[in-house]
């Protein structure tokens, strides 16, 4: 008898089979992580399988997910330059710096370009932008904060950038991680019922409330504050040394105020410019009731879709590393929120609530047309007119919205 004995003739072990690169779920995950510029070790941690670098490299190769060094070697410089210029063209206000353009190429086009090349192209084609974006004298002094973890505090505020064109924005940001939890385009952010409805919608999406809400002292926040206090009194299992709702000045509502600046730079300024082009080019008369309603109906969807994309990008974008900063840095807002242990945060701060009760509360305050920009009859007519153009709202962007508007207008008369 042979002295050799195969102790595992089936080849099976406790680890189970590895997923293969043709697995659709794995492909979608890898593409998302590639857009978010995750490293091989971060990919292995997310997949939660002990993997060697060669396996991840093989997966990347099978899906043509090239790292920046490989892109620089295999892609003609002129093509990379054009991709960078396309991103710069989509930013007519010139707010996006090197890091933003570099991250957007990865997030929007799955294209990893060396940051050095991005900087060189931007210096050649738009050198004045670097001086314009210089932070000296433009930003207030930062106040240091010492966060405990996600859901310690939700920072709430309205943004009035779009008020002049008939839209408002309301947002809620996680204070500890700066992650955008919800940003909505609404007819008015000065209505208490609107703010309360959005707050309860967010509570339902997470199944709980934070230890504390923070907002300015506007009258539109009193209903939300009352709901937060009532829910914490009912469902919190422990005493807290902070009030359920804190009224603060804008300069102390740091997370959401800083968040508005990023929203403005990555989306708001460009969206505002695109909208005003319709007026300056004579495509839109705001004094005409039909045009006014059609514009509100169409552009409210365009703004929300653009805002959703900007928020997804900002949440996935890695924050600048600051070793002296308390709390998360050097990781994305999404990762800081999902994996608080990576920066020393806690993951047990969300106060669980009865969602059936919260849903009933939300239904009780809802009024017909609360979040609508036009009445239901006008909205139905506009939807039918858009169908006649063989278009869906998802196909309308800030770049083509005025073209679609001019095509819709005669069909609405």
Short mmCIF file of C-alpha atoms in Angstrom, two decimals:
data_model
loop_
_atom_site.label_atom_id
_atom_site.label_comp_id
_atom_site.label_asym_id
_atom_site.label_seq_id
_atom_site.Cartn_x
_atom_site.Cartn_y
_atom_site.Cartn_z
CA UNK A 1 0.00 0.00 0.00
CA UNK A 2 1.29 3.47 -0.88
CA UNK A 3 2.70 5.50 1.99
CA UNK A 4 0.89 8.55 0.63
CA UNK A 5 -2.67 9.13 1.82
CA UNK A 6 -4.89 11.90 0.44
CA UNK A 7 -6.59 13.28 3.53
CA UNK A 8 -9.01 15.40 1.48
CA UNK A 9 -9.95 13.45 -1.66
CA UNK A 10 -12.97 15.72 -2.41
CA UNK A 11 -10.92 18.92 -2.29
CA UNK A 12 -13.50 20.60 -0.05
CA UNK A 13 -12.57 22.67 2.99
CA UNK A 14 -14.19 24.89 5.57
CA UNK A 15 -13.94 28.01 3.42
CA UNK A 16 -16.38 26.96 0.71
CA UNK A 17 -16.05 27.83 -2.98
CA UNK A 18 -14.95 31.32 -4.03
CA UNK A 19 -17.34 33.32 -6.18
CA UNK A 20 -16.27 33.56 -9.80
CA UNK A 21 -15.92 36.68 -11.90
CA UNK A 22 -18.99 35.77 -13.98
CA UNK A 23 -21.25 36.03 -10.91
CA UNK A 24 -23.62 38.99 -11.71
CA UNK A 25 -23.79 40.10 -8.08
CA UNK A 26 -20.01 40.05 -7.76
CA UNK A 27 -19.64 41.97 -11.02
CA UNK A 28 -22.04 44.70 -9.84
CA UNK A 29 -20.24 44.94 -6.49
CA UNK A 30 -16.79 45.14 -8.08
CA UNK A 31 -17.92 47.83 -10.51
CA UNK A 32 -19.38 49.88 -7.67
CA UNK A 33 -16.23 49.54 -5.56
CA UNK A 34 -14.09 50.43 -8.58
CA UNK A 35 -16.12 53.61 -9.11
CA UNK A 36 -15.59 54.42 -5.44
CA UNK A 37 -11.80 53.98 -5.92
CA UNK A 38 -11.50 51.21 -3.33
CA UNK A 39 -8.14 49.48 -2.87
CA UNK A 40 -7.66 45.70 -3.16
CA UNK A 41 -7.61 45.31 0.61
CA UNK A 42 -10.82 47.35 0.95
CA UNK A 43 -12.47 45.19 -1.72
CA UNK A 44 -11.50 42.01 0.16
CA UNK A 45 -12.89 43.50 3.38
CA UNK A 46 -16.17 44.43 1.70
CA UNK A 47 -16.58 41.02 0.04
CA UNK A 48 -15.80 39.50 3.46
CA UNK A 49 -13.71 36.65 2.04
CA UNK A 50 -10.04 36.07 2.70
CA UNK A 51 -8.55 36.77 -0.72
CA UNK A 52 -5.11 37.12 -2.20
CA UNK A 53 -4.20 40.13 -4.31
CA UNK A 54 -3.85 37.89 -7.33
CA UNK A 55 -7.50 36.84 -7.09
CA UNK A 56 -8.73 40.43 -6.93
CA UNK A 57 -6.36 41.39 -9.74
CA UNK A 58 -7.78 38.53 -11.84
CA UNK A 59 -11.34 39.70 -11.10
CA UNK A 60 -10.49 43.27 -12.05
CA UNK A 61 -8.84 42.10 -15.27
CA UNK A 62 -11.82 40.00 -16.33
CA UNK A 63 -14.07 43.07 -16.05
CA UNK A 64 -11.47 45.50 -17.51
CA UNK A 65 -11.44 47.50 -14.27
CA UNK A 66 -8.06 49.13 -14.73
CA UNK A 67 -6.13 51.00 -12.05
CA UNK A 68 -4.68 54.41 -12.82
CA UNK A 69 -1.15 53.15 -13.52
CA UNK A 70 -2.47 50.65 -16.09
CA UNK A 71 -4.75 53.29 -17.61
CA UNK A 72 -1.80 55.65 -18.05
CA UNK A 73 0.20 52.94 -19.83
CA UNK A 74 -2.53 51.62 -22.13
CA UNK A 75 -4.67 54.67 -22.97
CA UNK A 76 -3.60 57.43 -25.32
CA UNK A 77 -2.99 60.69 -23.47
CA UNK A 78 -5.28 62.55 -25.88
CA UNK A 79 -8.23 60.34 -24.85
CA UNK A 80 -7.54 60.94 -21.17
CA UNK A 81 -7.27 64.68 -21.80
CA UNK A 82 -10.62 64.68 -23.58
CA UNK A 83 -12.28 62.80 -20.70
CA UNK A 84 -10.93 65.41 -18.27
CA UNK A 85 -12.07 68.26 -20.52
CA UNK A 86 -15.56 66.73 -20.71
CA UNK A 87 -15.76 66.80 -16.92
CA UNK A 88 -14.56 70.40 -16.86
CA UNK A 89 -17.16 71.35 -19.47
CA UNK A 90 -19.92 69.94 -17.26
CA UNK A 91 -18.78 72.41 -14.57
CA UNK A 92 -19.36 75.87 -16.12
CA UNK A 93 -19.03 77.58 -12.71
CA UNK A 94 -15.50 76.18 -12.33
CA UNK A 95 -16.08 74.89 -8.80
CA UNK A 96 -14.56 71.43 -9.25
CA UNK A 97 -10.91 71.07 -8.31
CA UNK A 98 -8.40 68.36 -9.17
CA UNK A 99 -9.64 65.91 -6.53
CA UNK A 100 -13.25 66.36 -7.62
CA UNK A 101 -12.55 65.87 -11.33
CA UNK A 102 -10.31 62.89 -10.53
CA UNK A 103 -13.03 61.30 -8.38
CA UNK A 104 -15.80 62.05 -10.87
CA UNK A 105 -13.93 60.33 -13.68
CA UNK A 106 -13.88 57.17 -11.57
CA UNK A 107 -17.41 57.48 -10.20
CA UNK A 108 -19.22 58.49 -13.38
CA UNK A 109 -17.09 56.89 -16.11
CA UNK A 110 -15.30 54.03 -14.31
CA UNK A 111 -12.06 55.63 -15.49
CA UNK A 112 -9.11 55.79 -13.09
CA UNK A 113 -6.78 58.54 -14.28
CA UNK A 114 -3.58 59.43 -12.39
CA UNK A 115 -4.22 62.59 -10.40
CA UNK A 116 -1.00 64.04 -11.83
CA UNK A 117 -2.47 63.95 -15.34
CA UNK A 118 -5.74 65.54 -14.17
CA UNK A 119 -3.81 68.39 -12.54
CA UNK A 120 -1.61 68.95 -15.63
CA UNK A 121 -4.60 69.14 -17.99
CA UNK A 122 -6.48 71.53 -15.69
CA UNK A 123 -3.44 73.79 -15.32
CA UNK A 124 -3.12 74.00 -19.11
CA UNK A 125 -6.79 74.59 -19.95
CA UNK A 126 -8.13 76.46 -16.91
CA UNK A 127 -5.27 77.84 -14.80
CA UNK A 128 -7.45 80.66 -13.46
CA UNK A 129 -9.64 78.10 -11.67
CA UNK A 130 -6.92 77.26 -9.17
CA UNK A 131 -6.75 80.85 -7.95
CA UNK A 132 -10.55 81.10 -7.90
CA UNK A 133 -10.89 77.98 -5.76
CA UNK A 134 -8.13 78.96 -3.30
CA UNK A 135 -9.68 78.65 0.17
CA UNK A 136 -7.93 81.61 1.80
CA UNK A 137 -10.45 84.07 3.14
CA UNK A 138 -13.52 82.23 1.82
CA UNK A 139 -14.19 79.68 4.53
CA UNK A 140 -15.04 80.34 8.18
CA UNK A 141 -12.84 78.97 10.93
CA UNK A 142 -13.68 75.33 11.61
CA UNK A 143 -14.96 74.22 14.99
CA UNK A 144 -13.59 70.91 16.21
CA UNK A 145 -16.14 68.25 17.17
CA UNK A 146 -15.76 64.89 18.91
CA UNK A 147 -18.37 62.50 17.45
CA UNK A 148 -19.49 59.27 19.10
CA UNK A 149 -20.91 57.49 16.04
CA UNK A 150 -23.65 57.47 13.39
CA UNK A 151 -27.09 58.63 14.57
CA UNK A 152 -25.67 60.53 17.52
CA UNK A 153 -27.14 63.65 15.94
CA UNK A 154 -28.96 64.50 12.71
CA UNK A 155 -28.19 67.97 11.40
CA UNK A 156 -31.21 69.52 9.60
CA UNK A 157 -31.48 72.64 7.47
CA UNK A 158 -33.07 74.21 4.41
CA UNK A 159 -31.13 75.59 1.44
CA UNK A 160 -32.54 78.51 -0.51
CA UNK A 161 -30.30 78.53 -3.59
CA UNK A 162 -33.18 77.55 -5.90
CA UNK A 163 -35.89 79.70 -4.31
CA UNK A 164 -35.67 82.32 -7.07
CA UNK A 165 -36.63 79.71 -9.65
CA UNK A 166 -39.51 78.19 -7.69
CA UNK A 167 -37.84 75.30 -5.85
CA UNK A 168 -36.46 74.77 -2.37
CA UNK A 169 -34.17 72.17 -0.84
CA UNK A 170 -34.25 70.55 2.58
CA UNK A 171 -31.56 68.24 3.89
CA UNK A 172 -30.60 66.06 6.84
CA UNK A 173 -26.96 65.07 7.41
CA UNK A 174 -25.47 62.64 9.92
CA UNK A 175 -23.39 64.85 12.19
CA UNK A 176 -20.70 62.30 13.12
CA UNK A 177 -19.83 61.14 9.59
CA UNK A 178 -21.07 64.09 7.45
CA UNK A 179 -23.01 61.55 5.37
CA UNK A 180 -26.01 62.94 3.51
CA UNK A 181 -29.03 61.00 4.80
CA UNK A 182 -31.68 62.76 2.74
CA UNK A 183 -31.73 65.80 0.43
CA UNK A 184 -35.05 66.71 -1.14
CA UNK A 185 -36.29 69.23 -3.71
CA UNK A 186 -39.61 70.57 -2.39
CA UNK A 187 -42.04 73.39 -3.23
CA UNK A 188 -41.21 75.11 0.06
CA UNK A 189 -38.77 74.40 2.89
CA UNK A 190 -40.54 76.96 5.08
CA UNK A 191 -43.60 74.78 5.71
CA UNK A 192 -43.54 72.91 9.02
CA UNK A 193 -45.63 70.03 7.65
CA UNK A 194 -43.18 69.49 4.77
CA UNK A 195 -40.19 69.36 7.12
CA UNK A 196 -42.00 67.03 9.53
CA UNK A 197 -43.04 64.71 6.69
CA UNK A 198 -39.47 64.47 5.38
CA UNK A 199 -38.14 63.80 8.89
CA UNK A 200 -40.64 60.97 9.49
CA UNK A 201 -39.82 59.51 6.05
CA UNK A 202 -36.16 59.36 7.04
CA UNK A 203 -37.05 57.78 10.40
CA UNK A 204 -38.96 55.07 8.52
CA UNK A 205 -36.05 54.43 6.13
CA UNK A 206 -33.68 53.75 9.06
CA UNK A 207 -36.19 52.26 11.47
CA UNK A 208 -35.19 54.64 14.23
CA UNK A 209 -34.29 58.13 15.40
CA UNK A 210 -31.04 59.78 16.47
CA UNK A 211 -30.25 60.70 20.04
CA UNK A 212 -30.62 64.33 19.02
CA UNK A 213 -31.77 66.51 16.13
CA UNK A 214 -30.22 69.90 15.47
CA UNK A 215 -31.73 72.73 13.43
CA UNK A 216 -31.94 76.50 13.31
CA UNK A 217 -34.70 78.35 15.12
CA UNK A 218 -37.06 78.70 12.16
CA UNK A 219 -40.76 78.18 12.79
CA UNK A 220 -40.80 75.39 10.16
CA UNK A 221 -38.81 73.13 12.54
CA UNK A 222 -41.13 73.20 15.57
CA UNK A 223 -43.33 70.32 14.37
CA UNK A 224 -40.30 68.16 13.63
CA UNK A 225 -38.82 69.02 17.03
CA UNK A 226 -42.03 67.97 18.76
CA UNK A 227 -42.07 64.65 16.92
CA UNK A 228 -38.42 63.96 17.78
CA UNK A 229 -39.02 64.69 21.46
CA UNK A 230 -42.16 62.53 21.58
CA UNK A 231 -40.51 59.59 19.83
CA UNK A 232 -37.41 59.69 22.04
CA UNK A 233 -39.55 59.86 25.19
CA UNK A 234 -41.51 56.84 23.99
CA UNK A 235 -38.76 54.58 22.65
CA UNK A 236 -35.44 55.45 24.26
CA UNK A 237 -34.41 52.84 26.84
CA UNK A 238 -31.98 55.12 28.65
CA UNK A 239 -31.58 58.66 29.91
CA UNK A 240 -29.59 61.09 27.76
CA UNK A 241 -27.69 64.15 28.89
CA UNK A 242 -28.63 66.15 25.78
CA UNK A 243 -32.07 67.41 24.68
CA UNK A 244 -33.90 65.48 21.98
CA UNK A 245 -33.86 68.55 19.75
CA UNK A 246 -31.31 71.33 19.84
CA UNK A 247 -31.85 74.77 18.32
CA UNK A 248 -28.55 76.19 17.13
CA UNK A 249 -27.29 79.02 14.93
CA UNK A 250 -26.14 78.23 11.40
CA UNK A 251 -22.48 78.63 12.38
CA UNK A 252 -22.91 75.86 14.96
CA UNK A 253 -24.95 73.52 12.74
CA UNK A 254 -21.64 72.51 11.21
CA UNK A 255 -22.32 69.22 9.40
CA UNK A 256 -25.21 70.39 7.26
CA UNK A 257 -23.80 73.89 6.64
CA UNK A 258 -20.54 72.44 5.31
CA UNK A 259 -22.65 69.97 3.36
CA UNK A 260 -24.45 72.79 1.55
CA UNK A 261 -21.16 74.21 0.35
CA UNK A 262 -20.22 70.87 -1.21
CA UNK A 263 -23.68 70.49 -2.76
CA UNK A 264 -23.38 73.99 -4.23
CA UNK A 265 -19.92 73.34 -5.64
CA UNK A 266 -20.68 69.89 -7.06
CA UNK A 267 -24.21 70.52 -8.31
CA UNK A 268 -26.06 73.69 -7.35
CA UNK A 269 -24.05 76.38 -9.12
CA UNK A 270 -24.03 74.49 -12.41
CA UNK A 271 -27.73 73.61 -12.18
CA UNK A 272 -28.57 77.27 -11.49
CA UNK A 273 -26.52 78.40 -14.51
CA UNK A 274 -28.18 75.85 -16.79
CA UNK A 275 -31.65 76.95 -15.67
CA UNK A 276 -30.91 80.64 -16.23
CA UNK A 277 -29.72 79.88 -19.76
CA UNK A 278 -33.38 79.24 -20.65
CA UNK A 279 -34.29 82.79 -19.61
CA UNK A 280 -31.27 84.50 -21.16
CA UNK A 281 -31.77 82.66 -24.47
CA UNK A 282 -35.49 83.48 -24.61
CA UNK A 283 -36.67 79.89 -24.22
CA UNK A 284 -38.71 80.54 -21.08
CA UNK A 285 -41.00 83.34 -19.96
CA UNK A 286 -41.57 83.03 -16.19
CA UNK A 287 -44.52 85.44 -16.37
CA UNK A 288 -46.50 83.04 -18.59
CA UNK A 289 -48.57 80.77 -16.26
CA UNK A 290 -48.37 77.73 -18.57
CA UNK A 291 -44.61 78.05 -19.00
CA UNK A 292 -44.17 78.67 -15.28
CA UNK A 293 -46.05 75.48 -14.34
CA UNK A 294 -44.36 73.38 -17.03
CA UNK A 295 -40.98 74.60 -15.87
CA UNK A 296 -41.73 73.79 -12.23
CA UNK A 297 -42.97 70.31 -13.15
CA UNK A 298 -40.03 69.46 -15.41
CA UNK A 299 -37.16 71.11 -13.57
CA UNK A 300 -38.17 69.81 -10.14
CA UNK A 301 -37.57 66.28 -11.46
CA UNK A 302 -34.33 67.34 -13.17
CA UNK A 303 -33.07 68.99 -9.99
CA UNK A 304 -33.92 65.98 -7.80
CA UNK A 305 -32.25 63.53 -10.16
CA UNK A 306 -29.14 65.67 -10.38
CA UNK A 307 -29.13 66.15 -6.63
CA UNK A 308 -29.44 62.40 -6.04
CA UNK A 309 -26.41 61.78 -8.27
CA UNK A 310 -24.39 64.49 -6.53
CA UNK A 311 -25.24 63.05 -3.10
CA UNK A 312 -24.31 59.51 -4.19
CA UNK A 313 -20.98 60.83 -5.47
CA UNK A 314 -20.20 62.88 -2.35
CA UNK A 315 -21.14 60.02 -0.01
CA UNK A 316 -18.89 57.61 -1.93
CA UNK A 317 -15.98 60.06 -2.34
CA UNK A 318 -13.08 59.58 0.08
CA UNK A 319 -12.66 62.43 2.55
CA UNK A 320 -9.28 64.07 2.87
CA UNK A 321 -7.02 62.39 5.44
CA UNK A 322 -6.48 64.48 8.57
CA UNK A 323 -4.69 62.59 11.33
CA UNK A 324 -5.35 65.35 13.86
CA UNK A 325 -9.10 65.43 13.27
CA UNK A 326 -11.36 63.63 15.77
CA UNK A 327 -13.72 61.26 14.01
CA UNK A 328 -13.53 59.84 10.50
CA UNK A 329 -11.12 61.01 7.80
CA UNK A 330 -9.35 59.32 4.91
CA UNK A 331 -12.44 57.19 4.15
CA UNK A 332 -15.72 57.84 2.39
CA UNK A 333 -18.81 59.10 4.20
CA UNK A 334 -20.56 55.85 3.24
CA UNK A 335 -17.83 53.74 4.86
CA UNK A 336 -17.67 55.98 7.93
CA UNK A 337 -21.43 55.56 8.35
CA UNK A 338 -21.57 51.82 7.65
CA UNK A 339 -18.38 50.79 9.47
CA UNK A 340 -17.91 53.19 12.41
CA UNK A 341 -15.43 50.85 14.08
CA UNK A 342 -12.90 51.87 11.41
CA UNK A 343 -12.58 55.29 13.03
CA UNK A 344 -13.36 54.37 16.63
CA UNK A 345 -17.08 55.16 16.48
CA UNK A 346 -20.03 53.31 17.98
CA UNK A 347 -22.75 51.53 16.00
CA UNK A 348 -25.44 51.31 18.71
CA UNK A 349 -26.76 54.87 18.90
CA UNK A 350 -29.86 54.58 16.70
CA UNK A 351 -33.01 54.46 18.85
CA UNK A 352 -35.31 51.82 17.38
CA UNK A 353 -38.96 52.80 16.91
CA UNK A 354 -42.22 51.09 15.95
CA UNK A 355 -42.41 51.80 12.21
CA UNK A 356 -46.15 51.12 12.07
CA UNK A 357 -46.71 53.91 14.59
CA UNK A 358 -44.39 56.29 12.72
CA UNK A 359 -46.05 55.47 9.40
CA UNK A 360 -49.45 56.31 10.91
CA UNK A 361 -48.05 59.61 12.21
CA UNK A 362 -46.75 60.46 8.76
CA UNK A 363 -50.05 59.57 7.09
CA UNK A 364 -51.88 61.79 9.56
CA UNK A 365 -49.92 64.94 8.66
CA UNK A 366 -49.89 64.32 4.89
CA UNK A 367 -52.02 66.62 2.78
CA UNK A 368 -52.76 66.17 -0.92
CA UNK A 369 -50.21 68.02 -2.99
CA UNK A 370 -47.86 68.54 -0.04
CA UNK A 371 -44.74 67.79 -2.10
CA UNK A 372 -46.15 68.56 -5.57
CA UNK A 373 -45.09 71.49 -7.72
CA UNK A 374 -48.24 71.46 -9.87
CA UNK A 375 -51.76 70.06 -9.46
CA UNK A 376 -52.45 66.43 -10.38
CA UNK A 377 -54.32 67.25 -13.62
CA UNK A 378 -51.43 69.32 -14.96
CA UNK A 379 -48.92 66.63 -13.96
CA UNK A 380 -50.91 63.98 -15.84
CA UNK A 381 -51.09 66.12 -18.97
CA UNK A 382 -47.35 66.76 -18.81
CA UNK A 383 -46.58 63.05 -18.36
CA UNK A 384 -48.76 62.20 -21.38
CA UNK A 385 -47.06 64.88 -23.48
CA UNK A 386 -43.64 63.51 -22.52
CA UNK A 387 -44.77 60.03 -23.61
CA UNK A 388 -45.72 61.45 -27.02
CA UNK A 389 -42.08 62.51 -27.35
CA UNK A 390 -41.04 58.91 -26.53
CA UNK A 391 -39.16 60.18 -23.48
CA UNK A 392 -39.13 59.42 -19.76
CA UNK A 393 -38.19 61.81 -16.97
CA UNK A 394 -35.06 59.76 -16.32
CA UNK A 395 -33.79 60.81 -19.76
CA UNK A 396 -34.12 64.53 -19.01
CA UNK A 397 -30.98 66.23 -17.65
CA UNK A 398 -29.80 69.79 -17.08
CA UNK A 399 -28.09 69.59 -20.47
CA UNK A 400 -31.26 68.80 -22.47
CA UNK A 401 -34.07 70.07 -20.19
CA UNK A 402 -34.72 73.26 -22.16
CA UNK A 403 -34.78 71.33 -25.45
CA UNK A 404 -37.41 69.00 -23.96
CA UNK A 405 -39.27 72.01 -22.52
CA UNK A 406 -39.59 73.68 -25.94
CA UNK A 407 -40.87 70.39 -27.43
CA UNK A 408 -43.41 69.90 -24.64
CA UNK A 409 -44.79 73.43 -24.64
CA UNK A 410 -46.90 73.23 -27.86
CA UNK A 411 -48.26 69.84 -26.77
CA UNK A 412 -49.57 71.40 -23.53
CA UNK A 413 -51.56 74.19 -25.20
#
